[in-house]
Amino acid sequence: MGRYLVIGNPVGHSVSPIIHNTIFKYLGLPYEYETKRVYKCELKEFVTNFVSNGGYGFNVTVPHKRKVMDYVDGLSLESRIIGAVNTVCVKSGMLFGYNTDAEGFIRQLKSDNIRIENSRVKLIGAGGAARAVAYALHKNGARTIKIYNRTFERAKEVCNMIGEKVYAHTLSEFTADYCDILINTTSIGLYPDIDSSPVENLDDLLPHTAVVDIIYNPSKTKFLKMAESKGNAVYNGLKMLIYQGMLANDLWINRNTVESKALFDEIMKNIKRELRNEKHH
Ligand code: NDP
């Protein structure tokens, strides 16, 4: 077993190996990051035996981000509030769970000069990623966050997690007006489902609204194309993906690579090259 890896099911199309192997190579560290398919019934055994099998750290993706919390020795405050772990570190032989999606998302917005403080946000989706995004926006001073989700109960759960200034709606109530930032966090539009959008139209979109889709494959979802055709600025989730990975790696090796623009650019270049080839399209 590799010392660093991502577990999930499926994991075959993950670009995490590109992120982490680029970092290890850049820093001259002798590690290799691998993917490992882990079925739900294997999760407990994998986590419990991770340290004795010589592991140093792992990332967690669908469908284990929540369940893995039951098997680690400790949790960061953020991961506990969000209710999802995407990174596990070994410290003194014990396992600690973190969530780097939230900070990854904020770093993306900041790098694109999108102002969060006092902003009115509309968020489509209420899954694991939405929880991290909503938490991060609230923590960074968003004025209001309206959550639109197919399953109203899940939107309500996100509101309960945050407490104030967050409002739950069903997806059918969505209108694009009166917001400064509009974000899709659903998986609708993800490759190969590239002709689908979570909403039928963005008719009422204000010209200044920044429109974000945390999907990065395809690089421009139908949702982003709809917004772009109205003249709005649009952003995909590639930067968030890179930042969450750099933050995870920093937790493992105790460095601050996330501040390195040169390394970020190198990772971006390698991912774009990979996404261009057949494996992902
Ligand atoms: P979850 O499965 O936890 O949530 C999926 C969300 O999509 C839910 O809100 C769900 O609604 C909604 N949804 C799915 N299918 C439909 C549909 N047919 N109609 C209406 N709503 C639907 O997934 P995650 O939150 O973990 O991931 C969501 C997306 O975010 C994925 O595309 C993933 O790739 C991306 N992502 C990107 C990251 C990045 O770094 N850029 C990081 C993490 C995720 P309901 O509650 O009603 O089921």
PDB file of C-alpha atoms and ligand atoms in Angstrom, residues 62 65 101 125-130 149-151 154 171 185-188 190 214-216 237-238 240-241 244, ligand 1:
ATOM      1  CA  VAL A  62     -17.322   9.941  -2.461  1.00  0.00           C
ATOM      2  CA  LYS A  65     -16.448  11.586   3.471  1.00  0.00           C
ATOM      3  CA  ASP A 101     -12.673  21.935   0.823  1.00  0.00           C
ATOM      4  CA  GLY A 125     -27.188  22.101  -3.782  1.00  0.00           C
ATOM      5  CA  ALA A 126     -26.945  20.878  -0.204  1.00  0.00           C
ATOM      6  CA  GLY A 127     -24.580  17.886  -0.365  1.00  0.00           C
ATOM      7  CA  GLY A 128     -21.184  17.477   1.279  1.00  0.00           C
ATOM      8  CA  ALA A 129     -19.478  20.094  -0.898  1.00  0.00           C
ATOM      9  CA  ALA A 130     -22.314  22.569  -0.322  1.00  0.00           C
ATOM     10  CA  ASN A 149     -31.894  22.058  -3.175  1.00  0.00           C
ATOM     11  CA  ARG A 150     -34.037  19.343  -4.736  1.00  0.00           C
ATOM     12  CA  THR A 151     -34.452  17.771  -1.298  1.00  0.00           C
ATOM     13  CA  ARG A 154     -31.035  18.659   3.228  1.00  0.00           C
ATOM     14  CA  LEU A 171     -34.826  24.027  -6.198  1.00  0.00           C
ATOM     15  CA  THR A 185     -22.489  22.779  -5.881  1.00  0.00           C
ATOM     16  CA  THR A 186     -24.653  19.983  -7.307  1.00  0.00           C
ATOM     17  CA  SER A 187     -23.176  17.299  -9.516  1.00  0.00           C
ATOM     18  CA  ILE A 188     -25.518  18.236 -12.379  1.00  0.00           C
ATOM     19  CA  LEU A 190     -20.510  16.921 -14.416  1.00  0.00           C
ATOM     20  CA  ILE A 214     -17.415  23.903  -8.374  1.00  0.00           C
ATOM     21  CA  ILE A 215     -17.373  21.271 -11.127  1.00  0.00           C
ATOM     22  CA  TYR A 216     -14.068  21.395 -13.037  1.00  0.00           C
ATOM     23  CA  GLY A 237     -13.929  24.620  -9.588  1.00  0.00           C
ATOM     24  CA  LEU A 238     -10.395  23.878 -10.719  1.00  0.00           C
ATOM     25  CA  MET A 240     -10.704  25.072  -5.437  1.00  0.00           C
ATOM     26  CA  LEU A 241      -9.602  21.557  -6.294  1.00  0.00           C
ATOM     27  CA  GLN A 244      -7.862  21.816  -1.240  1.00  0.00           C
TER      28      GLN A 244
HETATM   29  P1  NDP B   1     -23.274  14.980  -2.866  1.00  0.00           P
HETATM   30  O1  NDP B   1     -23.687  13.676  -3.453  1.00  0.00           O
HETATM   31  O2  NDP B   1     -23.033  15.074  -1.409  1.00  0.00           O
HETATM   32  O3  NDP B   1     -24.407  16.089  -3.249  1.00  0.00           O
HETATM   33  C1  NDP B   1     -24.957  16.156  -4.521  1.00  0.00           C
HETATM   34  C2  NDP B   1     -25.871  17.381  -4.651  1.00  0.00           C
HETATM   35  O4  NDP B   1     -26.368  17.415  -6.003  1.00  0.00           O
HETATM   36  C3  NDP B   1     -27.096  17.348  -3.747  1.00  0.00           C
HETATM   37  O5  NDP B   1     -27.481  18.657  -3.419  1.00  0.00           O
HETATM   38  C4  NDP B   1     -28.145  16.701  -4.657  1.00  0.00           C
HETATM   39  O6  NDP B   1     -29.468  17.040  -4.320  1.00  0.00           O
HETATM   40  C5  NDP B   1     -27.799  17.360  -5.984  1.00  0.00           C
HETATM   41  N1  NDP B   1     -28.264  16.559  -7.119  1.00  0.00           N
HETATM   42  C6  NDP B   1     -27.663  15.450  -7.643  1.00  0.00           C
HETATM   43  N2  NDP B   1     -28.389  15.008  -8.699  1.00  0.00           N
HETATM   44  C7  NDP B   1     -29.458  15.837  -8.823  1.00  0.00           C
HETATM   45  C8  NDP B   1     -30.546  15.909  -9.733  1.00  0.00           C
HETATM   46  N3  NDP B   1     -30.708  15.020 -10.734  1.00  0.00           N
HETATM   47  N4  NDP B   1     -31.443  16.911  -9.594  1.00  0.00           N
HETATM   48  C9  NDP B   1     -31.315  17.820  -8.602  1.00  0.00           C
HETATM   49  N5  NDP B   1     -30.298  17.817  -7.712  1.00  0.00           N
HETATM   50  C10 NDP B   1     -29.382  16.836  -7.814  1.00  0.00           C
HETATM   51  O7  NDP B   1     -21.998  15.413  -3.710  1.00  0.00           O
HETATM   52  P2  NDP B   1     -20.824  16.451  -3.274  1.00  0.00           P
HETATM   53  O8  NDP B   1     -21.457  17.573  -2.550  1.00  0.00           O
HETATM   54  O9  NDP B   1     -19.730  15.705  -2.627  1.00  0.00           O
HETATM   55  O10 NDP B   1     -20.273  16.932  -4.710  1.00  0.00           O
HETATM   56  C11 NDP B   1     -21.059  17.743  -5.561  1.00  0.00           C
HETATM   57  C12 NDP B   1     -20.241  18.228  -6.746  1.00  0.00           C
HETATM   58  O11 NDP B   1     -19.176  19.051  -6.298  1.00  0.00           O
HETATM   59  C13 NDP B   1     -19.596  17.112  -7.569  1.00  0.00           C
HETATM   60  O12 NDP B   1     -19.776  17.429  -8.928  1.00  0.00           O
HETATM   61  C14 NDP B   1     -18.117  17.190  -7.217  1.00  0.00           C
HETATM   62  O13 NDP B   1     -17.305  16.809  -8.288  1.00  0.00           O
HETATM   63  C15 NDP B   1     -17.954  18.672  -6.925  1.00  0.00           C
HETATM   64  N6  NDP B   1     -16.850  18.947  -5.991  1.00  0.00           N
HETATM   65  C16 NDP B   1     -15.835  19.776  -6.397  1.00  0.00           C
HETATM   66  C17 NDP B   1     -14.795  20.062  -5.548  1.00  0.00           C
HETATM   67  C18 NDP B   1     -13.676  20.945  -6.008  1.00  0.00           C
HETATM   68  O14 NDP B   1     -12.643  20.982  -5.325  1.00  0.00           O
HETATM   69  N7  NDP B   1     -13.814  21.662  -7.093  1.00  0.00           N
HETATM   70  C19 NDP B   1     -14.730  19.517  -4.173  1.00  0.00           C
HETATM   71  C20 NDP B   1     -15.858  18.676  -3.836  1.00  0.00           C
HETATM   72  C21 NDP B   1     -16.879  18.410  -4.732  1.00  0.00           C
HETATM   73  P3  NDP B   1     -30.309  16.113  -3.260  1.00  0.00           P
HETATM   74  O15 NDP B   1     -29.869  16.532  -1.890  1.00  0.00           O
HETATM   75  O16 NDP B   1     -31.723  16.456  -3.545  1.00  0.00           O
HETATM   76  O17 NDP B   1     -29.960  14.674  -3.584  1.00  0.00           O
END
